[in-house]
Tab-separated table of C-alpha atoms in Angstrom:
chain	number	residue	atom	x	y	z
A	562	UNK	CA	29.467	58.296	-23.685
A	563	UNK	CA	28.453	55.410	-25.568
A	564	UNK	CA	23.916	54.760	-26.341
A	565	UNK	CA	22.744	51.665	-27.565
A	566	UNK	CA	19.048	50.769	-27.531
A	567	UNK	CA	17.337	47.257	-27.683
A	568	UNK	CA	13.591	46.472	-28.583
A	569	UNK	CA	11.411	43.600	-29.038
A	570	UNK	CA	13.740	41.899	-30.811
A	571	UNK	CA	16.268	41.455	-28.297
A	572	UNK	CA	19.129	43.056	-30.572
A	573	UNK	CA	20.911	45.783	-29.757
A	574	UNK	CA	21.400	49.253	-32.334
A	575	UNK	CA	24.786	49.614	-33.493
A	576	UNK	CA	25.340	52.336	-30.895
A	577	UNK	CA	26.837	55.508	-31.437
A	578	UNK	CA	29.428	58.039	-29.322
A	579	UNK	CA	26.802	60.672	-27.869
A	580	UNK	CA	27.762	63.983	-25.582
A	581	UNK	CA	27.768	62.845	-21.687
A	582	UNK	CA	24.465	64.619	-20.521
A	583	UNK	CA	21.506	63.392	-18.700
A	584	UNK	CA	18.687	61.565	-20.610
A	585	UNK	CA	15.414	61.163	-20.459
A	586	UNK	CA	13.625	58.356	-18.363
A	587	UNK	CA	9.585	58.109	-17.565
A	588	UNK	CA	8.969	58.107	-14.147
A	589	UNK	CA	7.391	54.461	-15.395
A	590	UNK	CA	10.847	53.296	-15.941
A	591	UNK	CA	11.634	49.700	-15.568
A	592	UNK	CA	14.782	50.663	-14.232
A	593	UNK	CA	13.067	53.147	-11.820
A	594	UNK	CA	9.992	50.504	-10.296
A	595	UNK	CA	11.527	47.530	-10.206
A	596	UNK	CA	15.128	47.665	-10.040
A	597	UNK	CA	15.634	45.909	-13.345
A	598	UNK	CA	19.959	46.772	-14.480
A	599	UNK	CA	23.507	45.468	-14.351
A	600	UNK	CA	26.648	46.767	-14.279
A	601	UNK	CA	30.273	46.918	-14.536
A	602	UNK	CA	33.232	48.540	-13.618
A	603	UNK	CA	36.611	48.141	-15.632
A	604	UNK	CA	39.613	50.252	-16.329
A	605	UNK	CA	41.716	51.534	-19.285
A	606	UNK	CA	45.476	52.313	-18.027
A	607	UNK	CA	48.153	54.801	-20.004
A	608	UNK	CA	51.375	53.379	-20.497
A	609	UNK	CA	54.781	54.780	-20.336
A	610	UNK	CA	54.814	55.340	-23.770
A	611	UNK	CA	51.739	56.991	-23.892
A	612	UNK	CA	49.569	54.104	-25.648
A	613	UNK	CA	46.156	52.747	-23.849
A	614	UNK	CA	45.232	49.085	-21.963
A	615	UNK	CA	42.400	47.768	-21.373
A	616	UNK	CA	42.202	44.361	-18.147
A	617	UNK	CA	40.334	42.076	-19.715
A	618	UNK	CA	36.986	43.535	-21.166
A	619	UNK	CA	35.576	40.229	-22.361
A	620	UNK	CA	34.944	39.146	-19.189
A	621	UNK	CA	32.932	41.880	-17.963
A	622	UNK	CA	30.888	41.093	-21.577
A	623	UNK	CA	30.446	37.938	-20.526
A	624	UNK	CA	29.476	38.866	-16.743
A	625	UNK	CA	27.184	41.309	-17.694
A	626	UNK	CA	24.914	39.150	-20.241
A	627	UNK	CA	25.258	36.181	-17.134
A	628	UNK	CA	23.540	39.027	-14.672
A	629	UNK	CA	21.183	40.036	-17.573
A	630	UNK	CA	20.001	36.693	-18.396
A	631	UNK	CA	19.316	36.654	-14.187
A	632	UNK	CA	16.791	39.549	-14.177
A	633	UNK	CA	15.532	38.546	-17.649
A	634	UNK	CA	17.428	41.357	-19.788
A	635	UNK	CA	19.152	40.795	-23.472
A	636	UNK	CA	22.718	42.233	-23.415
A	637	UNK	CA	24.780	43.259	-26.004
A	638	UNK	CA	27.361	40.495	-27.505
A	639	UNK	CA	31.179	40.098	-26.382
A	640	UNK	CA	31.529	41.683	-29.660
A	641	UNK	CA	29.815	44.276	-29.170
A	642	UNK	CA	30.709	45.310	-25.737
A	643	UNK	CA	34.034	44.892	-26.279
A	644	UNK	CA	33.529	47.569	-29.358
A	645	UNK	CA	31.683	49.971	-27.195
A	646	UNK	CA	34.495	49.813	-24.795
A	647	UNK	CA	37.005	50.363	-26.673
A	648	UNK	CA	35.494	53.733	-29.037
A	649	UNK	CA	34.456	55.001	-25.374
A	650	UNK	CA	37.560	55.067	-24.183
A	651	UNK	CA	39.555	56.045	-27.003
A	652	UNK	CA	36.782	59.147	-27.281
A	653	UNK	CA	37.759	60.229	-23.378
A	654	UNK	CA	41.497	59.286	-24.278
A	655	UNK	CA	42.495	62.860	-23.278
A	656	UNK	CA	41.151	62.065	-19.768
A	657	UNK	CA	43.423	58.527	-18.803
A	658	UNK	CA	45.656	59.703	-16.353
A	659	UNK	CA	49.301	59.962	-17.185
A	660	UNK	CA	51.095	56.291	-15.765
A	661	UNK	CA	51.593	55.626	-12.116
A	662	UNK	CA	48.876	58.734	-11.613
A	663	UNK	CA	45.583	56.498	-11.409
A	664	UNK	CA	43.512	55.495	-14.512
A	665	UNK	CA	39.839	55.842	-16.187
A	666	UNK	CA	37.134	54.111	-14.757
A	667	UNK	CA	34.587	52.534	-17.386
A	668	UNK	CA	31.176	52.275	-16.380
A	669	UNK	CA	28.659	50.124	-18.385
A	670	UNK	CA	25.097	50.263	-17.559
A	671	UNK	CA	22.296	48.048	-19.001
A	672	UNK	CA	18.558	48.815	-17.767
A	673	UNK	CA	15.125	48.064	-18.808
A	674	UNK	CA	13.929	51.967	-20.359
A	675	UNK	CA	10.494	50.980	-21.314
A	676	UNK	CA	7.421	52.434	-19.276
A	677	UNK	CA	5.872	49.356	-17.590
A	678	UNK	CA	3.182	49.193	-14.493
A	679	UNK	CA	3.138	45.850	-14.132
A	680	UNK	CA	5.435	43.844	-13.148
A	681	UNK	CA	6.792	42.151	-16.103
A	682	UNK	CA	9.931	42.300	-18.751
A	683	UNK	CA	9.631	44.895	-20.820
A	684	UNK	CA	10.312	45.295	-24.385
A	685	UNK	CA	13.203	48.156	-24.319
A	686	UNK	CA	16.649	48.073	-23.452
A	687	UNK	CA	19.240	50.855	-22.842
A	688	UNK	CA	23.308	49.995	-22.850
A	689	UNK	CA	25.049	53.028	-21.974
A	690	UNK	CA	28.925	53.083	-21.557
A	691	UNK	CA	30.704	56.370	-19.405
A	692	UNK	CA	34.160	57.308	-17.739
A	693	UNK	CA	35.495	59.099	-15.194
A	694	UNK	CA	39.568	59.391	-14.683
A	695	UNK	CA	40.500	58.183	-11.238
A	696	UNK	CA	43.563	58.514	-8.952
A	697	UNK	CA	45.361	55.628	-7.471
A	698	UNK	CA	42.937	53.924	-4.392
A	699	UNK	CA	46.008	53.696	-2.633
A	700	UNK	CA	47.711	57.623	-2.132
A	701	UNK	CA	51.110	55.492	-0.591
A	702	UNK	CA	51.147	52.254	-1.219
A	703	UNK	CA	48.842	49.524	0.305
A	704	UNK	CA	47.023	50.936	3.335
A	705	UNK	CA	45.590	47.965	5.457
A	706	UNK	CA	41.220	48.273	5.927
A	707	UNK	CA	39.565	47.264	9.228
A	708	UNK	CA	36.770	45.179	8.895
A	709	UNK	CA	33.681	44.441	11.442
A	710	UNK	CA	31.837	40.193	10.696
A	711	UNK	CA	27.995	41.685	10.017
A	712	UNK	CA	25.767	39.174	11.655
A	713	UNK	CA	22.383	40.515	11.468
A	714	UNK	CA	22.396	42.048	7.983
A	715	UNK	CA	23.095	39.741	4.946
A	716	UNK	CA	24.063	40.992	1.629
A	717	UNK	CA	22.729	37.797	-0.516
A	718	UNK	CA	20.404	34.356	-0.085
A	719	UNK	CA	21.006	31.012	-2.267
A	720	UNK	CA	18.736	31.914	-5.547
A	721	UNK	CA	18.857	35.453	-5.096
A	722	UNK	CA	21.022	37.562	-7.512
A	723	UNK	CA	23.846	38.152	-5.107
A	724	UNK	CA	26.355	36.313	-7.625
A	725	UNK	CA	25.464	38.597	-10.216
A	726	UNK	CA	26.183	42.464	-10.612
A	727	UNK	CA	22.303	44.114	-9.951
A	728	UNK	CA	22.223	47.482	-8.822
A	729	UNK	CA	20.013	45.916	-6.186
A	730	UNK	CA	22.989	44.332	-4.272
A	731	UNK	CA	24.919	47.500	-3.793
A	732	UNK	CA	21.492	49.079	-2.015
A	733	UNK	CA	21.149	45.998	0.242
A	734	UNK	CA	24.833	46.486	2.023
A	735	UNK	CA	24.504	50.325	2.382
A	736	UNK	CA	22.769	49.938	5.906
A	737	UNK	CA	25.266	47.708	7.288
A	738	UNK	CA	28.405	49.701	5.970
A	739	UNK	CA	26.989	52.909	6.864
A	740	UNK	CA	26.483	51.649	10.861
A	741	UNK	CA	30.271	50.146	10.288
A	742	UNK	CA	31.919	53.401	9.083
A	743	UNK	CA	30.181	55.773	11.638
A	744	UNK	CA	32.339	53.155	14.336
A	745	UNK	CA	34.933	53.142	12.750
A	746	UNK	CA	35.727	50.762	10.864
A	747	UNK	CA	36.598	50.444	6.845
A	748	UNK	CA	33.605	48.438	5.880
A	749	UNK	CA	31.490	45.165	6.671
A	750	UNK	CA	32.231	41.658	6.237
A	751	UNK	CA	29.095	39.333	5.312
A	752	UNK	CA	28.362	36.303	6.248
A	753	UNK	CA	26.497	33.408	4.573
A	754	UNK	CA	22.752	33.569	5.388
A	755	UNK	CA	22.015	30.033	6.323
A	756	UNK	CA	24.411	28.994	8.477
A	757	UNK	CA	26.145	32.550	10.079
A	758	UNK	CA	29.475	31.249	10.056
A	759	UNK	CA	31.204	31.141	6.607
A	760	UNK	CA	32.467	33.984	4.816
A	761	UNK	CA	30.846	35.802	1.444
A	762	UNK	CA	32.333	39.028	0.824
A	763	UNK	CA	33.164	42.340	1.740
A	764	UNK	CA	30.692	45.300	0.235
A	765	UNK	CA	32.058	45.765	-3.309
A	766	UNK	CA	35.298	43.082	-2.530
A	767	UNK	CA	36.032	39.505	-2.994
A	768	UNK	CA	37.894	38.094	-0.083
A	769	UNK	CA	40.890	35.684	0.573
A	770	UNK	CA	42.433	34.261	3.657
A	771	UNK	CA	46.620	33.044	4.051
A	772	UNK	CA	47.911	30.680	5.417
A	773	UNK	CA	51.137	28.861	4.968
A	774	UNK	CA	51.595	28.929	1.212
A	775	UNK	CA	47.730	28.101	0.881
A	776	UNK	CA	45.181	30.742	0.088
A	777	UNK	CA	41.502	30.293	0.262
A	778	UNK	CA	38.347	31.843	-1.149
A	779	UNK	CA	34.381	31.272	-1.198
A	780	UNK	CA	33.471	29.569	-4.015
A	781	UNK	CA	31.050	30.899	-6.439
A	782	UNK	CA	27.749	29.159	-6.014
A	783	UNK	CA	25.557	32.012	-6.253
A	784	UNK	CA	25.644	33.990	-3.417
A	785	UNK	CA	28.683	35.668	-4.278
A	786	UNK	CA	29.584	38.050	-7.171
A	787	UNK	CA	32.474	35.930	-9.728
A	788	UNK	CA	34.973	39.162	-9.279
A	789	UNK	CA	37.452	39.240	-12.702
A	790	UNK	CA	39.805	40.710	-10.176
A	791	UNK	CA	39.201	37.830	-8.226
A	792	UNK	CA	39.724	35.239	-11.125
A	793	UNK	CA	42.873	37.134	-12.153
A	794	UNK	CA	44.501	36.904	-8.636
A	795	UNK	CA	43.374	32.965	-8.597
A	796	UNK	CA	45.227	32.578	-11.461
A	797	UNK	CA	48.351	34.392	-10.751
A	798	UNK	CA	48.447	33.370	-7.434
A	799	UNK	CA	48.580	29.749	-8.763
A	800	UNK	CA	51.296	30.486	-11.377
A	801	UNK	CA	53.650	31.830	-8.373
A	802	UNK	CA	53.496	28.228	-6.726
A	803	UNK	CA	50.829	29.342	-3.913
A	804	UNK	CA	47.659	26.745	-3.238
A	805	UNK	CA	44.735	28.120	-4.066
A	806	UNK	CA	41.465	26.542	-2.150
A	807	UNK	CA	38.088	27.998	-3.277
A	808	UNK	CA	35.904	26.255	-0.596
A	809	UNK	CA	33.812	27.842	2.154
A	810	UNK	CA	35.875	29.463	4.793
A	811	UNK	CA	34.889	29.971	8.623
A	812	UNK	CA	34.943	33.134	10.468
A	813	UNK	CA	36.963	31.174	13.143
A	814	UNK	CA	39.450	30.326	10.215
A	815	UNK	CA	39.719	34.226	9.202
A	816	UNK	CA	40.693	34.972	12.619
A	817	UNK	CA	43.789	32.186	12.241
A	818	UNK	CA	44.825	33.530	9.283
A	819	UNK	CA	48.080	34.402	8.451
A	820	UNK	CA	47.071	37.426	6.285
A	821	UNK	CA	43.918	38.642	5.005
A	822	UNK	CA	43.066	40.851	1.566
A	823	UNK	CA	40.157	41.398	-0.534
A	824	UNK	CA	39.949	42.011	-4.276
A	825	UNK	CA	38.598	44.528	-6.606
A	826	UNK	CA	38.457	46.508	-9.290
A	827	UNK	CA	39.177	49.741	-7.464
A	828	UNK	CA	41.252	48.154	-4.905
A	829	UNK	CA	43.035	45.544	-6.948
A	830	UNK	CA	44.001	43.843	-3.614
A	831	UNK	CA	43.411	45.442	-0.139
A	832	UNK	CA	45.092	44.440	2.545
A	833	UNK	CA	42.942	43.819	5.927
A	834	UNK	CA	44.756	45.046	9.036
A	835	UNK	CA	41.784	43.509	10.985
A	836	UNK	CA	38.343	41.764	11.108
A	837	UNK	CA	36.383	42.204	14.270
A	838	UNK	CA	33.901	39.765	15.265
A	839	UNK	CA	31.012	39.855	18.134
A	840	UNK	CA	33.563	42.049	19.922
A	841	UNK	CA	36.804	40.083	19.246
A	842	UNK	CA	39.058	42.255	17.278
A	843	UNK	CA	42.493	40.217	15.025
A	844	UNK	CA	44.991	42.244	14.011
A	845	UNK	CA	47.711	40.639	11.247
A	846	UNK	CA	50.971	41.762	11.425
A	847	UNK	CA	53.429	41.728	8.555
A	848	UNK	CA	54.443	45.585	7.159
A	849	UNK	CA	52.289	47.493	9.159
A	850	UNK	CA	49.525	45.233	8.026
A	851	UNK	CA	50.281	45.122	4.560
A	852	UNK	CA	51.262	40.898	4.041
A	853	UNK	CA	53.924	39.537	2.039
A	854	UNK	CA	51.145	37.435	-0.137
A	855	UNK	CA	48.592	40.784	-0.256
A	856	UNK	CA	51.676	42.970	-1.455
A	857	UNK	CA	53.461	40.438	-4.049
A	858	UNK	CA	50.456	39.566	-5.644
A	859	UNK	CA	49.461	43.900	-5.546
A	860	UNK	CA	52.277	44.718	-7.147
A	861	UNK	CA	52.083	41.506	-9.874
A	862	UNK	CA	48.643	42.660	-11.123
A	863	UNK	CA	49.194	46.313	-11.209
A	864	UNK	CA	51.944	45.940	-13.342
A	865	UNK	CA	50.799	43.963	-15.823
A	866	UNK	CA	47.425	45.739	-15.869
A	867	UNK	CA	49.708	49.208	-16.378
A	868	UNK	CA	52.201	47.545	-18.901
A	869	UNK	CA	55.387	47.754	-16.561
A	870	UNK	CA	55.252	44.162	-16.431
A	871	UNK	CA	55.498	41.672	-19.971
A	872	UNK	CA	51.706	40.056	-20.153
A	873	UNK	CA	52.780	36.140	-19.839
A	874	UNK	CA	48.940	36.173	-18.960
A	875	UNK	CA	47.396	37.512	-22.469
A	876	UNK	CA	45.110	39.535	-20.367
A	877	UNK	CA	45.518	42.887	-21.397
A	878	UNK	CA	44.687	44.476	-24.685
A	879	UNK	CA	46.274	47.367	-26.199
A	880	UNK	CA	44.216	50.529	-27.967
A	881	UNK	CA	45.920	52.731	-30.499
C-alpha cells in the first residue's frame, strides 16, 4: 500500500510503497473521535493485451481535496495522487484480474492521525492508498435492484457534507438500508430533507430517471455526492443524442418513468426493476428490467473503461 504523512505545514511526504499491514493509531485519533476522513473508490482494468487502465484518477484528486477542504483537511495535489495511484497499482499489478473477469479496486484514505481531545483540526495527516481485486458486480449481465423511497431517515441536509465523500455519510444510511434489505428489497432511496418529495440518491449510487429521449438527474448543490461515474454517464449520454436534465426530480416523476438506473463506481450503471413508495410498488419493464438507455449506456462505459472500446473521451490512462 501506499503512506504519506502531512504535518503542520500542510504538505504531504513524498510517500513511499509500504507492506499492507495494520498501523498504529492512538485511541486519541482524530480519525477515531470525531470522524475527521475522505475517501475514494476507483479502478485499474487489464486489457486484452495484458497492459493496465486507470478511469479517470484526476478526478477523484480533485474530489478528494474538495471533501478535505469541507472537514478542514490538506490533501495531497492532483500530482501527487495521481502518482500514488499509479505506483500502487502497478505494485499489486499481479492482482488485476485477467479482462472481462472483474478488476482492482483502489482505495484512498485521507484522515486526521494526530492525538487531539478537543475538538479542533489537528496538525497531522495520513494519505494511505490500498487494493483489493474484485469480480464483475454483475455475475450475468445487468441484474435490475428493487428500491424502497426512505421517508423518515435522510442521508444529507443543505450545509452538511452530504456532497462530499466523509466516512460519516456512509454511517448515516446504514440504518435505513439495513431495515430495507431485511424486507427485501436492494437498498433505500433518499429523499431531500426539506421538502420530502424530490429525489437525492441511492446509498453509495447516483440516480437517473428516462423518459422519452430525456434523462434527468439531481443536481449537485450540496446535498448530493458529484459521482465521476455520474459525470461520465452525463457526458456520454449527451454525446449519443439523449437530453440530459440535471434539475430536481419528484418521486411522483420516478414512478412515470420510463426506466430507472443509478450510477457507480462498483455498479457502473444499475438498472432499477422497481422503487416502492409509502406502499405503492412501480415496476419498469424493458428486458426483464434491464432498459434500453440503462444497458446502452452499461455497455458504452465498460468498454471504454476496459479498453474494448477506442477512448473518443480521453478518459482513460494507460500504465506500463
Amino acid at each position: 500500500m501506499y503512506k504519506a504523512k502531512c504535518g503542520p505545514d500542510g504538505d504531504f511526504s513524498r510517500g513511499e510503497i509500504v507492506p499492507f499491514e495494520p498501523i498504529p493509531l492512538s485511541p486519541f485519533a482524530a480519525v477515531l473521535n470525531y470522524g475527521q476522513s475522505c475517501f475514494e473508490g476507483l479502478k485499474a482494468y487489464r486489457k486484452a493485451d495484458g497492459s493496465l487502465l486507470l478511469f479517470r484518477p484526476e478526478e477523484n484528486a480533485v474530489r478528494i481535496i474538495d471533501g478535505g477542504d469541507r472537514i478542514c483537511m490538506p490533501a495531497p495535489t492532483v500530482e501527487q495522487f495521481v502518482d500514488a495511484v499509479k505506483q500502487t497499482v502497478l505494485a499489486n499489478k499481479r492482482w488485476v484480474p485477467p479482462t472481462g473477469k472483474g478488476s482492482l479496486y483502489i482505495r484512498p484514505l485521507l484522515f486526521g492521525s494526530e492525538p487531539v481531545l478537543g475538538l479542533a483540526p489537528p496538525t497531522e495527516y495520513t494519505f494511505l492508498i490500498y487494493v483489493s481485486p474484485v469480480g464483475n458486480y454483475f455475475k450475468e449481465g445487468l441484474a435490475p435492484i428493487n428500491l424502497i423511497v426512505e421517508h423518515n431517515f435522510h442521508r444529507a441536509v443543505p450545509g452538511g457534507t452530504g456532497g462530499v465523500k466523509t466516512i460519516g455519510n456512509y454511517a448515516s444510511v446504514l440504518k435505513a438500508q439495513t431495515i430495507a434489505k431485511e424486507n427485501g428489497y436492494s437498498d433505500v432511496l433518499f429523499l431531500d430533507a426539506i421538502h420530502n418529495k424530490y429525489l437525492e440518491e441511492v446509498s453509495s449510487c447516483n440516480i437517473f430517471i428516462v423518459k422519452g429521449n430525456t434523462i434527468s438527474t439531481p443536481p449537485i448543490e450540496g446535498t448530493i455526492l458529484p459521482g465521476i461515474t455520474r459525470k461520465s454517464i452525463i457526458e456520454l449520454a449527451k454525446s449519443k443524442g439523449y437530453e440530459v436534465e440535471e434539475r430536481p426530480v419528484s418521486v411522483d416523476e420516478s414512478l412515470d418513468a420510463d426506466e430507472v438506473f443509478c450510477t457507480g463506481t462498483a455498479v457502473v450503471v444499475s438498472p432499477v426493476g422497481s422503487i416502492t413508495y409509502l406502499g405503492k410498488r412501480v415496476e419498469y419493464g424493458g428486458n426483464q428490467g434491464v432498459g434500453v438507455v440503462s444497458q446502452q449506456l452499461y455497455t458504452s462505459l465498460t468498454s471504454l473503461q476496459t479498453g474494448h472500446a477506442e477512448d473518443l473521451m480521453g478518459w482513460t490512462m494507460q500504465l506500463n
